Short mmCIF file of C-alpha atoms and ligand atoms in Angstrom, two decimals:
data_model
loop_
_atom_site.label_atom_id
_atom_site.label_comp_id
_atom_site.label_asym_id
_atom_site.label_seq_id
_atom_site.Cartn_x
_atom_site.Cartn_y
_atom_site.Cartn_z
CA MET A 1 20.55 -2.20 -23.26
CA GLU A 2 22.50 0.09 -20.93
CA LEU A 3 23.22 -1.00 -17.53
CA ASN A 4 24.47 1.84 -15.37
CA THR A 5 26.30 1.07 -11.93
CA ILE A 6 25.01 3.22 -9.16
CA GLU A 7 27.64 5.25 -7.43
CA ARG A 8 26.32 5.63 -4.10
CA ASP A 9 26.69 3.32 -0.97
CA ASP A 10 24.59 4.61 1.91
CA ILE A 11 23.06 1.26 2.83
CA GLY A 12 25.98 -1.16 2.96
CA ALA A 13 26.36 -3.01 -0.07
CA ALA A 14 29.18 -2.48 -2.26
CA ALA A 15 28.49 0.49 -4.70
CA GLU A 16 29.79 -1.82 -7.64
CA ASP A 17 27.34 -4.47 -6.77
CA LEU A 18 24.45 -2.33 -7.37
CA VAL A 19 23.07 -2.47 -10.83
CA VAL A 20 20.34 0.14 -12.19
CA LEU A 21 17.94 -1.54 -14.38
CA PRO A 22 17.43 -0.74 -17.73
CA ALA A 23 14.30 1.98 -18.01
CA ALA A 24 11.52 -0.15 -19.26
CA THR A 25 11.83 -2.74 -16.54
CA ARG A 26 11.74 -0.43 -13.55
CA LYS A 27 8.96 -0.95 -11.09
CA VAL A 28 7.39 2.04 -8.94
CA PHE A 29 4.98 1.24 -5.82
CA VAL A 30 2.85 4.26 -4.83
CA LYS A 31 1.06 4.58 -1.45
CA THR A 32 -1.41 7.14 -1.13
CA TYR A 33 -2.54 8.63 2.13
CA GLY A 34 -5.36 11.27 2.75
CA CYS A 35 -7.66 12.83 0.64
CA GLN A 36 -8.88 12.42 -3.01
CA MET A 37 -6.75 14.99 -4.18
CA ASN A 38 -3.69 12.64 -3.36
CA VAL A 39 -5.45 9.79 -5.11
CA TYR A 40 -5.57 11.97 -8.22
CA ASP A 41 -2.03 13.05 -7.89
CA SER A 42 -0.61 9.67 -7.12
CA GLN A 43 -2.25 8.71 -10.60
CA ARG A 44 -0.49 11.92 -12.46
CA MET A 45 2.74 10.80 -10.99
CA THR A 46 2.27 7.36 -12.16
CA ASP A 47 1.45 8.58 -15.69
CA ALA A 48 4.64 10.78 -15.66
CA LEU A 49 6.72 7.76 -14.45
CA ALA A 50 5.31 5.65 -17.18
CA ILE A 51 6.91 7.75 -19.81
CA ASP A 52 10.22 7.51 -17.61
CA GLY A 53 9.92 3.69 -18.00
CA TYR A 54 8.21 2.71 -14.62
CA ALA A 55 5.58 0.31 -14.44
CA ALA A 56 3.27 0.24 -11.42
CA THR A 57 3.13 -2.65 -8.97
CA ASP A 58 1.22 -3.61 -6.02
CA ALA A 59 4.10 -5.47 -4.44
CA ILE A 60 6.51 -3.25 -2.64
CA GLY A 61 9.04 -5.87 -2.29
CA GLU A 62 9.74 -5.71 -6.31
CA ALA A 63 9.67 -1.98 -6.38
CA ASP A 64 12.58 -0.25 -7.69
CA LEU A 65 11.23 2.91 -6.57
CA VAL A 66 8.58 3.57 -3.61
CA LEU A 67 6.64 6.67 -3.33
CA LEU A 68 4.61 7.55 -0.20
CA ASN A 69 2.14 10.38 -1.15
CA THR A 70 1.64 11.81 2.24
CA CYS A 71 -1.26 13.85 4.01
CA HIS A 72 -0.32 16.51 6.65
CA ILE A 73 -3.75 17.45 7.82
CA ARG A 74 -3.63 15.78 11.31
CA GLU A 75 -0.50 14.74 13.18
CA LYS A 76 -1.82 10.86 13.25
CA ALA A 77 -1.89 10.95 9.22
CA ALA A 78 1.86 12.85 9.13
CA GLU A 79 3.15 10.15 11.91
CA LYS A 80 2.24 7.31 9.58
CA VAL A 81 4.63 8.13 7.13
CA TYR A 82 7.56 7.67 9.29
CA SER A 83 6.39 4.02 10.70
CA GLU A 84 6.29 3.25 6.98
CA LEU A 85 9.72 4.58 6.07
CA GLY A 86 10.86 2.52 9.27
CA ARG A 87 9.48 -0.63 7.35
CA ILE A 88 10.89 0.49 3.90
CA ARG A 89 14.50 0.90 5.60
CA GLU A 90 14.45 -3.05 6.20
CA LEU A 91 13.22 -3.95 2.50
CA LYS A 92 15.88 -1.56 1.19
CA ALA A 93 18.57 -3.35 3.00
CA GLU A 94 17.13 -6.49 1.80
CA ARG A 95 17.30 -5.70 -1.87
CA ALA A 96 20.59 -4.02 -1.40
CA LYS A 97 21.81 -7.40 -0.06
CA ALA A 98 20.24 -8.90 -3.24
CA GLY A 99 22.21 -6.37 -5.58
CA ARG A 100 19.01 -4.39 -6.18
CA GLU A 101 18.15 -0.50 -5.76
CA MET A 102 15.46 0.58 -4.07
CA LEU A 103 14.77 4.72 -4.48
CA VAL A 104 12.38 5.98 -1.83
CA GLY A 105 10.49 9.24 -2.32
CA VAL A 106 8.23 11.35 0.04
CA ALA A 107 5.81 13.23 -1.88
CA GLY A 108 2.62 15.01 -1.11
CA CYS A 109 1.92 17.43 2.07
CA VAL A 110 4.51 16.19 4.43
CA ALA A 111 7.01 16.57 1.92
CA GLN A 112 5.82 20.22 1.14
CA ALA A 113 5.67 20.80 4.96
CA GLU A 114 8.84 19.36 6.55
CA GLY A 115 11.26 19.21 3.45
CA ALA A 116 14.85 18.43 4.23
CA GLU A 117 13.90 17.40 7.83
CA ILE A 118 12.45 14.15 6.47
CA ILE A 119 15.85 12.95 5.36
CA ARG A 120 17.35 14.26 8.48
CA ARG A 121 14.70 11.94 10.27
CA SER A 122 14.66 9.13 7.82
CA PRO A 123 18.06 8.81 5.92
CA VAL A 124 16.69 5.94 3.86
CA VAL A 125 14.61 8.68 1.94
CA ASP A 126 16.31 9.66 -1.50
CA LEU A 127 13.96 12.30 -2.87
CA VAL A 128 11.27 14.92 -1.04
CA ILE A 129 8.90 16.34 -3.76
CA GLY A 130 6.34 18.45 -3.14
CA PRO A 131 3.09 18.57 -4.80
CA GLN A 132 3.52 21.57 -7.14
CA THR A 133 6.48 20.17 -8.75
CA TYR A 134 5.40 16.39 -9.79
CA HIS A 135 6.14 17.37 -13.37
CA ARG A 136 9.80 17.35 -12.47
CA LEU A 137 9.77 14.00 -11.19
CA PRO A 138 11.72 12.24 -14.13
CA GLY A 139 14.68 14.62 -13.82
CA VAL A 140 14.52 14.42 -9.70
CA LEU A 141 14.68 10.68 -10.32
CA ALA A 142 17.67 10.96 -12.74
CA LYS A 143 19.47 13.00 -10.09
CA ALA A 144 18.52 10.77 -7.08
CA ARG A 145 19.59 7.73 -9.15
CA SER A 146 23.26 9.07 -9.38
CA GLY A 147 23.36 9.22 -5.54
CA GLU A 148 22.31 12.89 -4.99
CA LYS A 149 19.87 13.51 -2.09
CA ILE A 150 16.87 15.73 -3.65
CA VAL A 151 14.51 18.07 -1.97
CA GLU A 152 12.38 19.78 -4.35
CA THR A 153 9.49 21.76 -2.79
CA ASP A 154 9.64 25.05 -4.53
CA TYR A 155 6.37 26.42 -5.84
CA ALA A 156 7.00 25.78 -9.70
CA VAL A 157 6.77 29.06 -11.77
CA GLU A 158 5.54 26.60 -14.67
CA ASP A 159 1.86 25.23 -14.88
CA LYS A 160 2.56 21.68 -13.57
CA PHE A 161 -0.71 20.37 -15.42
CA GLU A 162 0.77 21.84 -18.51
CA HIS A 163 3.98 19.66 -18.06
CA LEU A 164 2.29 16.46 -16.83
CA PRO A 165 1.89 13.75 -19.35
CA GLN A 166 -1.54 12.40 -20.02
CA PRO A 167 -2.10 8.72 -19.24
CA LYS A 168 -2.63 6.29 -22.27
CA ARG A 169 -6.11 5.17 -23.06
CA ALA A 170 -5.84 1.85 -22.19
CA GLU A 171 -4.84 2.97 -18.57
CA LEU A 172 -7.55 5.15 -18.27
CA ILE A 173 -9.87 2.30 -19.27
CA ARG A 174 -8.25 0.23 -16.52
CA ARG A 175 -8.87 2.76 -14.01
CA GLY A 176 -12.43 2.22 -14.32
CA VAL A 177 -15.90 4.24 -14.97
CA THR A 178 -15.55 6.66 -12.24
CA ALA A 179 -12.72 9.35 -11.95
CA PHE A 180 -11.17 12.43 -10.19
CA LEU A 181 -10.27 15.66 -11.91
CA THR A 182 -8.40 18.21 -10.04
CA VAL A 183 -9.76 21.47 -11.24
CA GLN A 184 -8.50 23.96 -8.23
CA GLU A 185 -5.78 23.69 -5.80
CA GLY A 186 -4.69 25.58 -2.70
CA CYS A 187 -6.58 27.85 -0.39
CA ASP A 188 -6.79 31.47 0.57
CA LYS A 189 -9.11 30.96 3.56
CA PHE A 190 -6.81 30.37 6.38
CA CYS A 191 -8.80 28.67 8.94
CA THR A 192 -6.73 28.58 11.96
CA PHE A 193 -6.64 25.02 12.24
CA CYS A 194 -5.54 24.25 8.91
CA VAL A 195 -2.06 23.61 7.09
CA VAL A 196 -3.59 23.59 3.71
CA PRO A 197 -2.75 26.95 2.61
CA TYR A 198 0.80 26.36 3.88
CA THR A 199 1.18 22.83 2.09
CA ARG A 200 -0.97 23.60 -1.17
CA GLY A 201 -0.21 27.21 -1.38
CA SER A 202 -2.68 29.83 -2.49
CA GLU A 203 -5.73 29.07 -4.95
CA VAL A 204 -5.08 28.26 -8.27
CA SER A 205 -7.77 27.50 -10.71
CA ARG A 206 -7.04 25.12 -13.80
CA PRO A 207 -7.96 26.77 -17.21
CA VAL A 208 -11.50 25.70 -18.84
CA ALA A 209 -9.94 24.35 -21.82
CA GLN A 210 -7.53 22.07 -19.62
CA ILE A 211 -10.50 20.89 -17.75
CA VAL A 212 -12.87 19.91 -20.92
CA ALA A 213 -9.78 18.47 -22.52
CA GLU A 214 -9.13 16.15 -19.64
CA ALA A 215 -12.95 15.42 -19.17
CA GLU A 216 -13.30 14.55 -22.93
CA ARG A 217 -10.53 12.16 -22.55
CA LEU A 218 -11.96 10.55 -19.50
CA ALA A 219 -15.38 10.18 -21.32
CA ASP A 220 -13.70 8.83 -24.77
CA ALA A 221 -12.10 6.06 -21.99
CA GLY A 222 -15.46 5.09 -20.95
CA VAL A 223 -15.66 7.16 -17.82
CA ARG A 224 -19.38 7.89 -16.69
CA GLU A 225 -18.86 9.99 -13.65
CA VAL A 226 -16.18 12.74 -12.80
CA THR A 227 -15.62 14.15 -9.40
CA LEU A 228 -14.15 17.66 -9.67
CA LEU A 229 -11.62 18.08 -6.99
CA GLY A 230 -10.13 21.08 -5.21
CA GLN A 231 -9.04 21.93 -1.58
CA ASN A 232 -11.69 24.76 -2.23
CA VAL A 233 -13.53 23.40 -5.24
CA ASN A 234 -16.37 25.95 -5.38
CA ALA A 235 -13.80 28.78 -5.53
CA TRP A 236 -12.99 27.86 -8.95
CA HIS A 237 -13.20 30.42 -11.56
CA GLY A 238 -11.94 31.01 -14.91
CA ARG A 239 -12.32 32.71 -18.42
CA GLY A 240 -15.04 30.81 -20.21
CA GLU A 241 -15.24 29.60 -24.08
CA ASP A 242 -17.62 32.80 -24.30
CA SER A 243 -14.63 35.04 -22.84
CA GLU A 244 -16.88 35.41 -19.72
CA GLU A 245 -15.73 34.79 -16.29
CA TRP A 246 -16.99 31.58 -15.27
CA GLY A 247 -17.67 29.84 -11.91
CA LEU A 248 -17.95 26.33 -11.06
CA GLY A 249 -21.65 26.24 -11.77
CA ARG A 250 -21.06 27.30 -15.29
CA LEU A 251 -18.13 24.96 -15.71
CA LEU A 252 -20.73 22.10 -14.45
CA PHE A 253 -23.10 23.08 -17.18
CA ARG A 254 -20.23 22.99 -19.88
CA LEU A 255 -18.99 19.50 -18.34
CA ALA A 256 -22.48 18.07 -18.65
CA GLU A 257 -22.62 18.70 -22.49
CA ILE A 258 -19.81 16.13 -23.21
CA PRO A 259 -21.20 13.00 -24.48
CA GLY A 260 -20.81 9.77 -22.35
CA LEU A 261 -20.65 11.84 -19.08
CA ALA A 262 -23.63 10.87 -16.90
CA ARG A 263 -22.81 12.13 -13.65
CA LEU A 264 -20.72 15.05 -12.20
CA ARG A 265 -19.67 15.75 -8.49
CA TYR A 266 -17.90 18.43 -6.76
CA THR A 267 -15.68 18.30 -3.60
CA THR A 268 -14.87 19.96 -1.25
CA SER A 269 -16.95 23.23 -0.78
CA HIS A 270 -16.56 26.05 1.54
CA PRO A 271 -19.81 27.54 2.73
CA ARG A 272 -18.74 31.31 1.65
CA ASP A 273 -18.19 30.17 -1.91
CA MET A 274 -21.57 28.64 -2.61
CA ASP A 275 -22.84 31.19 -5.33
CA ASP A 276 -26.45 31.48 -6.76
CA GLU A 277 -25.10 29.72 -10.01
CA LEU A 278 -23.86 27.02 -8.28
CA ILE A 279 -26.94 26.48 -6.34
CA ALA A 280 -28.93 26.60 -9.45
CA ALA A 281 -26.77 23.82 -10.94
CA HIS A 282 -28.15 21.52 -8.37
CA ARG A 283 -31.59 22.75 -9.63
CA ASP A 284 -31.45 22.47 -13.13
CA LEU A 285 -28.44 20.14 -13.96
CA PRO A 286 -29.61 16.64 -13.86
CA ALA A 287 -25.95 15.52 -14.59
CA LEU A 288 -25.15 17.08 -11.04
CA MET A 289 -25.41 14.47 -8.52
CA PRO A 290 -27.93 15.26 -5.48
CA TYR A 291 -25.04 15.13 -2.97
CA LEU A 292 -23.31 17.86 -1.33
CA HIS A 293 -20.11 17.86 0.93
CA LEU A 294 -20.10 21.09 2.81
CA PRO A 295 -18.03 21.26 6.01
CA VAL A 296 -19.12 23.37 8.78
CA GLN A 297 -16.62 22.23 11.43
CA SER A 298 -18.50 23.58 14.49
CA GLY A 299 -22.18 24.71 15.19
CA SER A 300 -20.72 27.57 17.83
CA ASP A 301 -20.52 31.18 16.43
CA ARG A 302 -17.72 31.65 19.08
CA ILE A 303 -15.58 28.88 17.69
CA LEU A 304 -16.37 29.68 14.06
CA LYS A 305 -15.08 32.89 14.62
CA ALA A 306 -11.73 31.51 16.24
CA MET A 307 -11.42 29.10 13.64
CA ASN A 308 -11.60 32.23 11.16
CA ARG A 309 -14.60 30.43 9.09
CA ARG A 310 -16.00 34.04 8.54
CA HIS A 311 -19.77 32.91 8.69
CA MET A 312 -21.92 32.05 11.55
CA ALA A 313 -24.17 28.77 12.17
CA LYS A 314 -27.65 30.60 11.11
CA ASP A 315 -25.49 31.53 7.62
CA TYR A 316 -24.79 27.86 7.05
CA LEU A 317 -28.36 26.76 8.07
CA THR A 318 -30.02 29.38 5.52
CA LEU A 319 -27.42 28.07 2.81
CA ILE A 320 -28.79 24.65 3.51
CA ASP A 321 -32.39 25.68 3.03
CA ARG A 322 -31.63 27.51 -0.18
CA VAL A 323 -29.95 24.15 -1.44
CA ARG A 324 -32.59 21.99 -0.44
CA ALA A 325 -35.05 24.40 -1.98
CA ALA A 326 -33.08 24.39 -5.05
CA ARG A 327 -32.85 20.16 -5.13
CA ASN A 328 -35.11 18.74 -2.42
CA ASP A 329 -33.44 15.17 -2.55
CA ILE A 330 -30.00 16.47 -2.01
CA ALA A 331 -27.85 14.53 0.61
CA LEU A 332 -25.85 16.55 2.87
CA SER A 333 -22.44 15.56 4.16
CA GLY A 334 -20.01 17.73 6.45
CA ASP A 335 -16.87 17.63 8.33
CA PHE A 336 -16.80 18.51 11.78
CA ILE A 337 -13.63 19.16 14.34
CA VAL A 338 -14.32 18.63 18.42
CA GLY A 339 -11.90 20.26 20.79
CA PHE A 340 -10.65 23.41 19.01
CA PRO A 341 -8.89 25.46 21.48
CA GLY A 342 -11.41 27.00 24.04
CA GLU A 343 -14.36 24.90 22.93
CA THR A 344 -16.74 24.67 26.00
CA GLU A 345 -19.59 22.13 26.57
CA ALA A 346 -21.89 24.82 25.37
CA ASP A 347 -19.90 25.35 22.12
CA PHE A 348 -19.81 21.52 21.51
CA GLU A 349 -23.61 21.40 22.53
CA ALA A 350 -24.26 23.90 19.69
CA THR A 351 -22.34 21.54 17.15
CA MET A 352 -24.77 18.66 18.21
CA GLN A 353 -27.95 21.16 17.81
CA LEU A 354 -26.60 22.12 14.25
CA VAL A 355 -26.42 18.40 13.27
CA GLU A 356 -29.87 17.70 14.63
CA ASP A 357 -31.22 20.68 12.54
CA VAL A 358 -29.34 19.86 9.25
CA ASN A 359 -29.73 16.19 9.38
CA TYR A 360 -26.76 14.59 7.59
CA ALA A 361 -26.58 11.62 5.02
CA SER A 362 -23.00 11.15 5.80
CA ALA A 363 -19.99 13.22 7.72
CA PHE A 364 -16.35 13.08 8.76
CA SER A 365 -15.71 14.11 12.49
CA PHE A 366 -12.16 14.78 13.91
CA LYS A 367 -10.54 15.60 17.39
CA TYR A 368 -8.67 18.73 16.51
CA SER A 369 -4.93 18.19 15.89
CA PRO A 370 -2.50 21.28 16.40
CA ARG A 371 -0.55 21.65 13.26
CA PRO A 372 2.81 23.34 13.45
CA GLY A 373 2.82 26.71 12.17
CA THR A 374 -0.87 27.27 12.12
CA PRO A 375 -2.68 29.93 14.66
CA GLY A 376 -4.68 27.44 16.34
CA ALA A 377 -1.52 25.44 17.52
CA GLU A 378 -0.39 28.59 19.62
CA MET A 379 -3.97 29.53 20.99
CA ASN A 380 -4.57 29.07 24.81
CA ASP A 381 -7.24 26.95 26.14
CA GLN A 382 -6.36 23.81 24.24
CA VAL A 383 -8.88 21.02 25.21
CA PRO A 384 -7.68 17.82 27.01
CA GLU A 385 -7.83 14.53 24.80
CA ALA A 386 -10.19 13.00 27.28
CA VAL A 387 -12.63 15.75 26.48
CA LYS A 388 -11.98 15.63 23.05
CA ASP A 389 -12.38 11.81 23.18
CA GLU A 390 -15.68 12.03 24.86
CA ARG A 391 -17.31 14.80 22.38
CA LEU A 392 -15.94 12.91 19.30
CA GLN A 393 -17.83 9.68 20.72
CA ARG A 394 -21.08 11.71 20.84
CA LEU A 395 -20.84 13.42 17.98
CA GLN A 396 -20.09 10.22 15.98
CA ALA A 397 -22.91 8.37 17.45
CA LEU A 398 -25.54 11.24 16.18
CA LEU A 399 -23.97 11.15 12.91
CA LEU A 400 -24.07 7.45 12.51
CA LYS A 401 -27.62 7.41 13.52
CA GLN A 402 -28.50 10.16 10.83
CA GLN A 403 -26.42 8.24 8.23
CA GLN A 404 -28.19 4.73 9.10
CA HIS A 405 -31.49 6.67 8.95
CA PHE A 406 -30.66 8.02 5.55
CA GLY A 407 -29.98 4.55 4.20
CA ALA A 408 -32.91 3.29 5.82
CA SER A 409 -35.35 5.67 4.16
CA LEU A 410 -34.24 4.74 0.84
CA VAL A 411 -35.35 0.94 1.32
CA GLY A 412 -38.17 0.38 -1.23
CA ARG A 413 -37.44 3.15 -3.32
CA THR A 414 -36.36 2.81 -7.00
CA ILE A 415 -33.03 4.59 -7.75
CA ASP A 416 -30.23 4.98 -10.50
CA THR A 417 -27.08 3.17 -9.95
CA LEU A 418 -24.00 3.23 -12.06
CA VAL A 419 -22.50 -0.08 -12.15
CA GLU A 420 -18.80 0.34 -11.13
CA LYS A 421 -16.73 -2.94 -10.40
CA PRO A 422 -17.16 -6.54 -9.51
CA GLY A 423 -18.18 -7.03 -6.07
CA ARG A 424 -16.26 -8.66 -3.54
CA GLN A 425 -18.47 -11.72 -3.42
CA ALA A 426 -18.69 -13.95 -6.49
CA GLY A 427 -21.93 -13.25 -8.31
CA GLN A 428 -22.14 -9.58 -7.32
CA LYS A 429 -21.52 -6.23 -8.82
CA VAL A 430 -21.15 -2.86 -7.00
CA GLY A 431 -22.64 -0.01 -8.09
CA ARG A 432 -22.84 3.65 -6.99
CA SER A 433 -25.92 5.58 -5.97
CA PRO A 434 -26.68 9.28 -6.56
CA TRP A 435 -25.75 9.82 -3.00
CA LEU A 436 -22.25 7.87 -3.30
CA GLN A 437 -23.11 4.86 -1.37
CA PRO A 438 -21.95 1.51 -2.59
CA VAL A 439 -24.99 -0.57 -3.98
CA ILE A 440 -24.50 -4.48 -4.14
CA VAL A 441 -26.50 -5.92 -7.14
CA ASP A 442 -26.41 -9.04 -8.92
CA GLU A 443 -23.67 -9.25 -11.50
CA LYS A 444 -26.18 -10.06 -14.24
CA ALA A 445 -27.99 -6.66 -13.63
CA GLY A 446 -25.85 -4.76 -15.66
CA GLU A 447 -22.64 -4.24 -17.17
CA ILE A 448 -19.74 -2.02 -15.82
CA GLY A 449 -20.58 1.53 -17.00
CA ASP A 450 -24.21 0.96 -17.35
CA ILE A 451 -26.52 3.13 -15.41
CA ILE A 452 -29.34 0.96 -14.21
CA GLN A 453 -32.57 1.42 -12.19
CA VAL A 454 -32.71 -0.79 -9.14
CA ARG A 455 -34.84 -1.02 -6.10
CA ILE A 456 -33.19 -0.92 -2.96
CA THR A 457 -34.16 -4.06 -0.78
CA LYS A 458 -31.83 -3.58 2.37
CA ALA A 459 -29.74 -1.02 3.82
CA GLY A 460 -26.30 -1.78 5.42
CA TYR A 461 -23.93 0.79 7.61
CA ASN A 462 -22.98 2.24 4.51
CA SER A 463 -23.89 0.29 1.37
CA LEU A 464 -27.21 -0.71 0.07
CA PHE A 465 -28.63 -3.86 -1.30
CA ALA A 466 -30.67 -3.64 -4.35
CA GLU A 467 -32.30 -5.85 -7.14
CA LEU A 468 -33.05 -4.76 -11.02
CA ALA A 469 -36.13 -2.70 -11.06
N1 LIG B 501 -7.53 18.91 13.39
C1 LIG B 501 -8.57 18.20 13.15
N2 LIG B 501 -9.23 18.22 11.94
C2 LIG B 501 -8.55 18.87 10.66
N3 LIG B 501 -9.25 19.17 9.63
C3 LIG B 501 -8.37 20.01 8.94
N4 LIG B 501 -7.46 20.47 10.01
C4 LIG B 501 -7.56 19.70 11.10
C5 LIG B 501 -6.86 19.49 12.14
N5 LIG B 501 -6.07 20.60 12.47
C6 LIG B 501 -10.49 18.53 9.00
C7 LIG B 501 -11.52 19.42 8.88
C8 LIG B 501 -11.37 19.45 7.24
C9 LIG B 501 -11.08 18.12 6.93
C10 LIG B 501 -10.38 17.85 5.48
O1 LIG B 501 -9.96 17.70 7.98
O2 LIG B 501 -12.56 19.20 9.29
O3 LIG B 501 -12.46 19.96 6.78
FE1 LIG B 502 -8.36 24.31 5.12
FE2 LIG B 502 -10.05 26.16 5.57
FE3 LIG B 502 -8.91 26.30 3.27
FE4 LIG B 502 -10.44 24.14 4.00
S1 LIG B 502 -10.98 26.34 3.76
S2 LIG B 502 -8.60 23.97 3.12
S3 LIG B 502 -10.36 24.08 6.12
S4 LIG B 502 -7.96 26.76 5.40
#
């Protein structure tokens, strides 16, 4: 076993006191912020690091490498990273006193957006790595260990997915019976509030063969439910096995053929990319769960135009009617922004009206947060914080009422549930409803991975309680 002496001394301890551990015993702590794509990316980074001799740990104090996988979508999300780095600075100093190294890396969308600025603001950071270059992580770490500060935020010319190692089957089994699978990244839509086109780049679809192979590996490891991910997932397209151009609908049909995969989902969609084939999949594909997250952001045509959403409120409502005609038990979810620049009380009322018209099963709503480099941040008529607060409260009260109403409407019904994991309380297991709600059942109701029929006895805020039917 070879022990290398670290050559760097940026945290006070004498350089020769610091010892780099032999590869196989290094530990990495990954903290994930933001969306499901970051959850998926964190797993893939962990897989890449496993090859490099890093075992994952939940205890930050024992980590030789701390990776923050960050989110830049709203200011609050981005600022969290810096407060976390403040805490990490102390931990790193403590470890240095004990003669142990702790490399600190910032990955994800803040890394992409702010690059070297992160190291200027937080010198505790050793490496900054953007989402398009995770496959280069082992090489980047080798350099960082030799004392260089690294910023790796280029858009890689090579396909990162081709170069990222696959996790071991045992690791996939450990991760459980539901899984994410990124099929598309980036966005070409340029909504005026959104940083995604800048942090994740332009739209890229993964090839069919890669996606099918990954889904087969997941199914082989016991995964029953796969959620396809993309910033604009329904813009996914690719050349199919029949040499035809496929859209997401066609891909879903193909994935449903994989033995063991019982349930499919996809997120997040743009209303403009809901094509006929995808809507037909909701009608004809039982494996496609009756749940659709379709953000609209606002119900005001004036604001939709300013946001560059490129559709009107009535287009969205017509689309919802078509989706419901295809699958009448579909539950709808959405994203909303209140207080976009220029939003008047009448504009906000139009959003409330749209919510009334659609009747959502769940939804996410946010106060507009001006993001550096986006057109929205430069617009006049920024809405005062107090007005945003008040509108958000009103909107969330309405959405919560709809969500509770949806849960209550399921009481007494018999539904399919995928048994997912042990419950928090002894004697319970937690399943997942077709509409993405946690379902609490008796632990004897089924084994993890089973899809069981349960009768809903009670609805909580978000979760459901059920007994075996
Ligand atoms: N401010 C507030 N919310 C935002 N979102 C995206 N950008 C912003 C912003 N600048 C919301 C949108 C999007 C969700 C992922 O985050 O509703 O659909
Ligand atoms: Fe952002 Fe709009 Fe692209 Fe969604 S569609 S990622 S909101 S720019």
